[in-house]
Short mmCIF file of C-alpha atoms and ligand atoms in Angstrom, two decimals:
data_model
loop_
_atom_site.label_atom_id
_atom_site.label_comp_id
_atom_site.label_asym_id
_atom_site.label_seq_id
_atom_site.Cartn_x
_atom_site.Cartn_y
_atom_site.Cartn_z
CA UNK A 1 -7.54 -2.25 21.72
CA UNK A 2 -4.82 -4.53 23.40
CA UNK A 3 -2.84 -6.20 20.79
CA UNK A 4 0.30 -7.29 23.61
CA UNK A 5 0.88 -11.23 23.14
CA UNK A 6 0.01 -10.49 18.95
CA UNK A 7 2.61 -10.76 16.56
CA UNK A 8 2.13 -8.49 13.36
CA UNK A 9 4.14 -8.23 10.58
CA UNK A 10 4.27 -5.68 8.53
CA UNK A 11 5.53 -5.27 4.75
CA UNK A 12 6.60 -2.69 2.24
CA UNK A 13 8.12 0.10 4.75
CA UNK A 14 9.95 2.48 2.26
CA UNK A 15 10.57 5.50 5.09
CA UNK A 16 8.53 7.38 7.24
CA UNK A 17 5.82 8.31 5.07
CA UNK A 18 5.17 4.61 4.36
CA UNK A 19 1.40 3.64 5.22
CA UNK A 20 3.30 0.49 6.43
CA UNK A 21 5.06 2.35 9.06
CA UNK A 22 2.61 4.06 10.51
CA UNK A 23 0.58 0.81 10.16
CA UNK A 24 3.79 -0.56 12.37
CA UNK A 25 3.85 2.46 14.59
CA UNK A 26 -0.30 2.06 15.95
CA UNK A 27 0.46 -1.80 16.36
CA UNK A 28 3.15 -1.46 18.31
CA UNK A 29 1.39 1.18 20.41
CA UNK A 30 -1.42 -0.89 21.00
CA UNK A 31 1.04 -3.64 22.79
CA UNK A 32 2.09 -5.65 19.80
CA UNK A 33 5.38 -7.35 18.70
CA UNK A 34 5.43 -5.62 15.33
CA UNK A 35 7.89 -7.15 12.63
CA UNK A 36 8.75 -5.14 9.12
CA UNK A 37 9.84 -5.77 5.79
CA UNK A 38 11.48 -4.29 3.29
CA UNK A 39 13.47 -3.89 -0.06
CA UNK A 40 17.16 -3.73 0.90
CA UNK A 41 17.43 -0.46 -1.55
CA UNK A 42 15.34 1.06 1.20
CA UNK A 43 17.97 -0.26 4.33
CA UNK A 44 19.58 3.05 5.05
CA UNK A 45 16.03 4.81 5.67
CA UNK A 46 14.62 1.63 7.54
CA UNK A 47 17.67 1.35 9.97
CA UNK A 48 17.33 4.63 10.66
CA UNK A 49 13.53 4.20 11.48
CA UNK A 50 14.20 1.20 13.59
CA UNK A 51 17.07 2.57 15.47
CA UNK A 52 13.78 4.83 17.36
CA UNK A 53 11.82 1.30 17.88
CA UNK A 54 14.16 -0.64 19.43
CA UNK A 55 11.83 -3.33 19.92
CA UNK A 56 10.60 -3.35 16.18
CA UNK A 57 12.28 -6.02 14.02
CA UNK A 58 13.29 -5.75 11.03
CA UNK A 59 14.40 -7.91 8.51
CA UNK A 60 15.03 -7.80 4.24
CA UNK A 61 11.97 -9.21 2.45
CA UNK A 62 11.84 -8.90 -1.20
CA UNK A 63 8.38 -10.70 -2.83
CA UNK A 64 9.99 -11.24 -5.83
CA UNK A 65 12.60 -13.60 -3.81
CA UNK A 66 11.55 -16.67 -2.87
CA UNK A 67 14.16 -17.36 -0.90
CA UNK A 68 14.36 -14.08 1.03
CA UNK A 69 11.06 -14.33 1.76
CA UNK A 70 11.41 -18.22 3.08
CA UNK A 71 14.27 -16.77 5.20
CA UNK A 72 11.75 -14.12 6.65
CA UNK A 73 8.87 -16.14 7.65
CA UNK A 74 11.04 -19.22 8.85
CA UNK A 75 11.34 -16.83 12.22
CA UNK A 76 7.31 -17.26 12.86
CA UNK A 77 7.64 -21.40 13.42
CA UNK A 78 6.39 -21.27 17.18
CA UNK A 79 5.45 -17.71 17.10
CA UNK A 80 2.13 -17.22 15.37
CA UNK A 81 1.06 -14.74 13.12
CA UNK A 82 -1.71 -12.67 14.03
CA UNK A 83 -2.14 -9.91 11.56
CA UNK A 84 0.14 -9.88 8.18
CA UNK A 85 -0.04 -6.90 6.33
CA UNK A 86 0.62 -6.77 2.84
CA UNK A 87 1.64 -2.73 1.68
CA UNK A 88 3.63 -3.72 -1.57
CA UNK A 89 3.13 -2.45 -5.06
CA UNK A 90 4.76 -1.45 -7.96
CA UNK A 91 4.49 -0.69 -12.18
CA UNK A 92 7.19 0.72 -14.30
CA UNK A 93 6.82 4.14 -14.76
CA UNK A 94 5.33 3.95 -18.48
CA UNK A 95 2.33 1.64 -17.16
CA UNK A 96 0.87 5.03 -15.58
CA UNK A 97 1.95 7.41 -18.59
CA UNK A 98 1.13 5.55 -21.25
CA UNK A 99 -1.88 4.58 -22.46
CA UNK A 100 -3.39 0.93 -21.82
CA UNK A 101 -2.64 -0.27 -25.10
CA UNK A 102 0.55 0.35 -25.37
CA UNK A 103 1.60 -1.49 -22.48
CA UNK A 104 4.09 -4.52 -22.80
CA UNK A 105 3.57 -7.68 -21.85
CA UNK A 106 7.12 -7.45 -19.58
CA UNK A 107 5.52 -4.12 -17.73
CA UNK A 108 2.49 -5.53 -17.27
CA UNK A 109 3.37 -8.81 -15.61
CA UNK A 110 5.88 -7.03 -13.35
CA UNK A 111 3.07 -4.69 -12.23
CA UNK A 112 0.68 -7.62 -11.67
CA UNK A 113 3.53 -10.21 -9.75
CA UNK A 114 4.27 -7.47 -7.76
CA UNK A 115 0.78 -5.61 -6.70
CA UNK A 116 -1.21 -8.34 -6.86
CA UNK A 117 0.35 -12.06 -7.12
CA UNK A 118 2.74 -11.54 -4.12
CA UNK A 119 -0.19 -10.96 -1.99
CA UNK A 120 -0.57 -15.36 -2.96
CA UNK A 121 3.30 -15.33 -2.68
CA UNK A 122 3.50 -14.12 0.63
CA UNK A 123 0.31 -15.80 2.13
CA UNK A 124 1.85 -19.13 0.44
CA UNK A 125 4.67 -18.56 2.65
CA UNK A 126 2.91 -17.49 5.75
CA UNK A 127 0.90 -19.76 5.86
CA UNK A 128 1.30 -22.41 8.22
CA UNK A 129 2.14 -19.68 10.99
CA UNK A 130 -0.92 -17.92 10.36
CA UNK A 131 -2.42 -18.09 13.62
CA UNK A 132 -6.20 -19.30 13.83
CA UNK A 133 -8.62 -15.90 13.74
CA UNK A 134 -5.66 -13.91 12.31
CA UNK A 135 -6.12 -11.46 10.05
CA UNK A 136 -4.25 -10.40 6.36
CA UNK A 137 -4.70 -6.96 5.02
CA UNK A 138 -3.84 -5.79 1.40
CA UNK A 139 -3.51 -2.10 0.03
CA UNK A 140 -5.67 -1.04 -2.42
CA UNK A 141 -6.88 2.24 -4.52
CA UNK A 142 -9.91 3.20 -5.75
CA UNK A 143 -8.34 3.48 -9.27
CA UNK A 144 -9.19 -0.79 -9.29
CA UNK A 145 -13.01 0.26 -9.94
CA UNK A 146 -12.82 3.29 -12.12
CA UNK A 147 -10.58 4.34 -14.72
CA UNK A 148 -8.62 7.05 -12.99
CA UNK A 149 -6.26 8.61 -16.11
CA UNK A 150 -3.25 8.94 -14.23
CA UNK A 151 -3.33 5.68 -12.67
CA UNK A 152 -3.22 3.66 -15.59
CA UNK A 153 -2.45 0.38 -15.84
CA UNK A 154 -2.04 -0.37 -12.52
CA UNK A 155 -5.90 -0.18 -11.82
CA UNK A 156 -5.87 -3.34 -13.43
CA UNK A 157 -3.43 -4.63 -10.85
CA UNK A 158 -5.70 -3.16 -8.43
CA UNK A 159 -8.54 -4.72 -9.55
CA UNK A 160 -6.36 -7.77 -9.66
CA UNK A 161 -5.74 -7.29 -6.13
CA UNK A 162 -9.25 -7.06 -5.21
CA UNK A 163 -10.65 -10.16 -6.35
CA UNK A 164 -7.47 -12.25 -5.16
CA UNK A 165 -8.67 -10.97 -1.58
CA UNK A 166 -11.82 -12.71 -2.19
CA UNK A 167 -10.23 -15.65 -3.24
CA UNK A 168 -7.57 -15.75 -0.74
CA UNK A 169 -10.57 -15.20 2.06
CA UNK A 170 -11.95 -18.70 0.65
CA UNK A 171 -8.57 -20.20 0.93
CA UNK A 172 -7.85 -19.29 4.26
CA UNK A 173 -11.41 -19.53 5.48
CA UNK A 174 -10.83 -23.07 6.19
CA UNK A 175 -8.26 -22.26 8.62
CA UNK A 176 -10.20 -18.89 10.07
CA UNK A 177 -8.41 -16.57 8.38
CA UNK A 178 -9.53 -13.12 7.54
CA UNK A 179 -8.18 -11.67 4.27
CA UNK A 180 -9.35 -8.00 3.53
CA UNK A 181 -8.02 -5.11 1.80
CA UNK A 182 -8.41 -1.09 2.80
CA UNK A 183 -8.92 1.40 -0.01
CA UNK A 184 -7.48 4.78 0.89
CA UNK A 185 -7.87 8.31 -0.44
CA UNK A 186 -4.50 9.90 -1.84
CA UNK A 187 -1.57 9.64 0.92
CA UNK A 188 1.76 11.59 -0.18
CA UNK A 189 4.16 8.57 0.51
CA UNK A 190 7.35 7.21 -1.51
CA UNK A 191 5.30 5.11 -4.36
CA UNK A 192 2.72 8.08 -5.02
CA UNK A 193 5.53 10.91 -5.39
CA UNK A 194 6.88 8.39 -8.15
CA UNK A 195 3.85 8.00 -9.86
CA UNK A 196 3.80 11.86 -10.08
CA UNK A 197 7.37 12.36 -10.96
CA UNK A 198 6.28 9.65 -13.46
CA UNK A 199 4.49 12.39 -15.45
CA UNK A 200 7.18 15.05 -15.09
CA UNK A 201 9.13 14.42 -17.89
CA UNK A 202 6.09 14.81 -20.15
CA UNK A 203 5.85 18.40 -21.74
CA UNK A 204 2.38 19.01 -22.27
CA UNK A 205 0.76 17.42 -18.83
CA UNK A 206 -2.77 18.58 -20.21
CA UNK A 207 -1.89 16.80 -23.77
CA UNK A 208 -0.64 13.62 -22.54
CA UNK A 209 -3.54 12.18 -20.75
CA UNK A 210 -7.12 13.15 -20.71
CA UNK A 211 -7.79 16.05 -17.94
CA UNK A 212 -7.07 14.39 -14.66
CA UNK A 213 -7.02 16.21 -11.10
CA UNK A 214 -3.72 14.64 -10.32
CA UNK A 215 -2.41 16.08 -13.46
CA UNK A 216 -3.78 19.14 -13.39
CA UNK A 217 -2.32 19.40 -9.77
CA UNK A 218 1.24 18.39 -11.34
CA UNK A 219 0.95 21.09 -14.01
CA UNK A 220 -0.01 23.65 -11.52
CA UNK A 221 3.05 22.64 -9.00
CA UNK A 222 5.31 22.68 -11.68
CA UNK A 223 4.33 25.90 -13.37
CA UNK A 224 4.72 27.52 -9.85
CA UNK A 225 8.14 26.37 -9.17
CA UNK A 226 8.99 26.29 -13.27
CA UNK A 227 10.18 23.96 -15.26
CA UNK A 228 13.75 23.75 -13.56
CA UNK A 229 12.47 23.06 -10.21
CA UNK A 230 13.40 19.95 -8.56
CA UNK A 231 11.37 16.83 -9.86
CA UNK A 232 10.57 15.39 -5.82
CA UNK A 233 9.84 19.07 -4.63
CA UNK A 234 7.43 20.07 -7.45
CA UNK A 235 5.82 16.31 -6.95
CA UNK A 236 5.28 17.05 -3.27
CA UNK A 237 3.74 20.48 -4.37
CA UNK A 238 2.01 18.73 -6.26
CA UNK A 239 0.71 16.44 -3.48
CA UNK A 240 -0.90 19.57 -1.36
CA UNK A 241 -3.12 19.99 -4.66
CA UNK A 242 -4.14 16.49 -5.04
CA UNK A 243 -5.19 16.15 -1.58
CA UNK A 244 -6.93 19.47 -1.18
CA UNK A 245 -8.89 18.63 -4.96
CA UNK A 246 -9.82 15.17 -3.27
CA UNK A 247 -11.16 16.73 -0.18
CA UNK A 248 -13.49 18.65 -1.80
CA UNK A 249 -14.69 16.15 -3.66
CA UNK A 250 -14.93 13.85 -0.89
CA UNK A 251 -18.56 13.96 1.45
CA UNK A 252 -16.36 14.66 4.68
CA UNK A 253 -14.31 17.14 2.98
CA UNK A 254 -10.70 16.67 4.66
CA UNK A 255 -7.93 14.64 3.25
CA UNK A 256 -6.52 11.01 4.17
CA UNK A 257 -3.69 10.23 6.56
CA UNK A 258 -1.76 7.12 6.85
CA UNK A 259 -2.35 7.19 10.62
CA UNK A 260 -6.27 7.11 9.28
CA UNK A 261 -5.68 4.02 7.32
CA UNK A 262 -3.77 2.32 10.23
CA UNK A 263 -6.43 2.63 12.53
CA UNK A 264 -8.87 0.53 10.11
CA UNK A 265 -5.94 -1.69 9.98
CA UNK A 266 -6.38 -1.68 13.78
CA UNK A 267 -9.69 -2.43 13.89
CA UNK A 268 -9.53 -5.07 10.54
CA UNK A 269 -6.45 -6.61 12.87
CA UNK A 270 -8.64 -6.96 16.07
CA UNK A 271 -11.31 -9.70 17.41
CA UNK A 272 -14.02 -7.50 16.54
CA UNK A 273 -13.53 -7.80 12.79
CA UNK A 274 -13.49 -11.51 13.56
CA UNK A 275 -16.40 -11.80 11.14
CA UNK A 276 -14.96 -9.56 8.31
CA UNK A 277 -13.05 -11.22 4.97
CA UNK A 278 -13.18 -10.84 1.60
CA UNK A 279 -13.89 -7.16 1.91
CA UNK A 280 -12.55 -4.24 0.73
CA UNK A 281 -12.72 -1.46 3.55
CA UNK A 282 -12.43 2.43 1.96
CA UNK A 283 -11.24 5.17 3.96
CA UNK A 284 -11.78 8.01 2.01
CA UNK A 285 -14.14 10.09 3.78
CA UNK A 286 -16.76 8.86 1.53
CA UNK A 287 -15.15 10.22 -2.18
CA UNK A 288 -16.32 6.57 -3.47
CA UNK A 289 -19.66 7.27 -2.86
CA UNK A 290 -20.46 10.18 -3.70
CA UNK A 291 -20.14 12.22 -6.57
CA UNK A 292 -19.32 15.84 -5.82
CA UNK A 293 -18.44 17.65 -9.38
P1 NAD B 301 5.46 3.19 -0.23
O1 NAD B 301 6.37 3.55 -1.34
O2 NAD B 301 5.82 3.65 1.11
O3 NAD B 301 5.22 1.63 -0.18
C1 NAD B 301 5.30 0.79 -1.30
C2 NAD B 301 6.19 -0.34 -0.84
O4 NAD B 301 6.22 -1.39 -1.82
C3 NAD B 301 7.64 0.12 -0.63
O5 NAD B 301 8.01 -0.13 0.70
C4 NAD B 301 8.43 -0.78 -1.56
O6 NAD B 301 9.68 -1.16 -1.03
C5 NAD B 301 7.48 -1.96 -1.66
N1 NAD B 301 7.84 -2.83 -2.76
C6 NAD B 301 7.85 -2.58 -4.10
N2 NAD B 301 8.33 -3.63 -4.76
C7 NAD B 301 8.63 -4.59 -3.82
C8 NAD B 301 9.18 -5.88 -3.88
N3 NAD B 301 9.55 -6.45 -5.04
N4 NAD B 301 9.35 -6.57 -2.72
C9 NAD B 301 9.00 -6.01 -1.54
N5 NAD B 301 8.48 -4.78 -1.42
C10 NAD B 301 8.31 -4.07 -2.55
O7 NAD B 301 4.03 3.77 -0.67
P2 NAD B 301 2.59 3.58 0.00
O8 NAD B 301 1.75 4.59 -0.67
O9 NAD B 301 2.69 3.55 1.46
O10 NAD B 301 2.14 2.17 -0.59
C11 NAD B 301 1.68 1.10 0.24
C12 NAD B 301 0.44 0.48 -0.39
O11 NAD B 301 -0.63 1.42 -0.29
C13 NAD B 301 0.58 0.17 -1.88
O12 NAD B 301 -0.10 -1.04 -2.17
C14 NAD B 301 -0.15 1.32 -2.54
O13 NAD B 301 -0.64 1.01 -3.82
C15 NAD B 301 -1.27 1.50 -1.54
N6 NAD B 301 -2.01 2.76 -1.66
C16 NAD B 301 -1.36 3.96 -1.55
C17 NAD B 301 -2.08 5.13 -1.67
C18 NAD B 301 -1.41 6.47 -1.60
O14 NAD B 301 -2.01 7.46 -2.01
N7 NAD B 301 -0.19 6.55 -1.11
C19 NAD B 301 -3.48 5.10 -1.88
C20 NAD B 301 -4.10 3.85 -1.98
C21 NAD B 301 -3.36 2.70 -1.85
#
């Protein structure tokens, strides 16, 4: 695939474990001129990332901001967006310990205007430099279609997610515009080691939520290191669990990579998805459709 004379942008780059960047990383091997964004709390980590992509721009791009985000895309007028990908979310931790119903109306609209209404947000203002055949591409989880018990309530921002894709692919149909999301399997990145490090300071794992394989991964990681053990290490622990329980629940039994999910981003990005939108793409060597116990 030759993406050289494409402009991409790319948001929601944390640090090197993003899916974003390595979403970044295969466009800009495959010839493109690759743009990020990110949170300024995140600056020191990007800077450092850019500083080995000289050629990779990067610029502050907060979806909660109007204004920052009018000051990123205001750079595309005469340069066409091709592919615009959307890697953003975020709930308050208690939205994934908590049960459902005891969510507040303040958690719950933060999760939703962040993982799923600034996908609108951002296509509102990328709009009119949203080149004709271009392609936007959301993040999603599997967690949107079944009630996974340590994803809580941000399924429901997932599922939220989902069916704005399909309405966003009607908008933008008009103007041949492909809007689709990809579904990964588990990825240990920055916003998945907080959702476990969510849990940590919960004593009784098992007790707070019904039996979940994330959890039971968690309470095996942190029974290993011990109850002292650094939060981030015993989450990453943690991680190697998750994965490896996923895997073997999974048809082709091996676990996800963020280089896996940016090469369907490749492909969603390229001419010969031309006919793809409104879709959600999974790449999780088939856990979704089967059901290995
Ligand atoms: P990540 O932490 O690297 O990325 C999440 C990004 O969201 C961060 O860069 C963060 O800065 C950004 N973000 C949060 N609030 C923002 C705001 N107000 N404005 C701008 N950016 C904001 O983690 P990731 O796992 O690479 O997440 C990327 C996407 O992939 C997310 O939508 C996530 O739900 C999805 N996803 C991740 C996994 C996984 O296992 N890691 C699986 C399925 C889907």
């Amino acid at each position: 695939m030759n993406f050289s004379g494409r402009n991409v942008v790319v948001l929601g780059v944390a640090d090197e474990s993003s899916i974003a960047w390595a979403i970044a990383r295969a466009f800009h091997a495959h010839g493109a001129t690759v743009w990020i964004g990110y949170q300024q709390k995140f600056f020191s980590r990007v800077r450092m990332l850019l500083r080995q992509y000289a050629d990779v721009q990067g610029q502050r791009c907060d979806v909660t901001d109007d204004a920052e985000m009018q000051a990123f895309f205001d750079r595309f007028r005469g340069a066409p967006i091709d592919v615009l990908v959307h890697a953003v979310a975020f709930a308050p931790p208690e939205l994934f310990t908590e049960p459902p119903s005891a969510a507040t109306p303040e958690a719950f609209a933060q999760s939703q205007r962040i993982s799923a209404l600034s996908l609108a947000s951002v296509v509102r203002h990328a709009k009119p430099y949203l080149r004709e055949w271009g392609s936007v591409i959301t993040l999603s989880f599997q967690a949107s279609e079944r009630a996974e018990p340590m994803y809580g309530m941000m399924g429901v921002a997932k599922a939220a997610l989902e069916s704005l894709v399909r309405y966003l692919a009607l908008e933008l149909g008009e103007l041949r515009v492909r809007v689709n999301a990809i579904s990964p399997g588990p990825i240990e990145t920055p916003a998945a080691t907080g959702i476990l490090m969510a849990f940590l300071g919960q004593r009784d794992l098992r007790g707070a939520l019904r039996h979940d394989v994330a959890l039971a991964a968690l309470d095996t990681a942190r029974r290993q290191l011990g109850d002292d053990a650094d939060p981030v290490a015993c989450a990453s622990a943690a991680w190697q669990h998750v994965q490896q329980a996923f895997a073997e629940r999974s048809a082709i039994r091996e676990a996800i990579s963020a280089e896996d999910v940016a090469g369907c981003a490749l492909f969603l990005g390229s001419d010969y998805a031309r006919k793809i939108t409104g879709q959600v793409v999974r790449v999780d060597c088939g856990l979704s459709s089967s059901m290995i116990i």
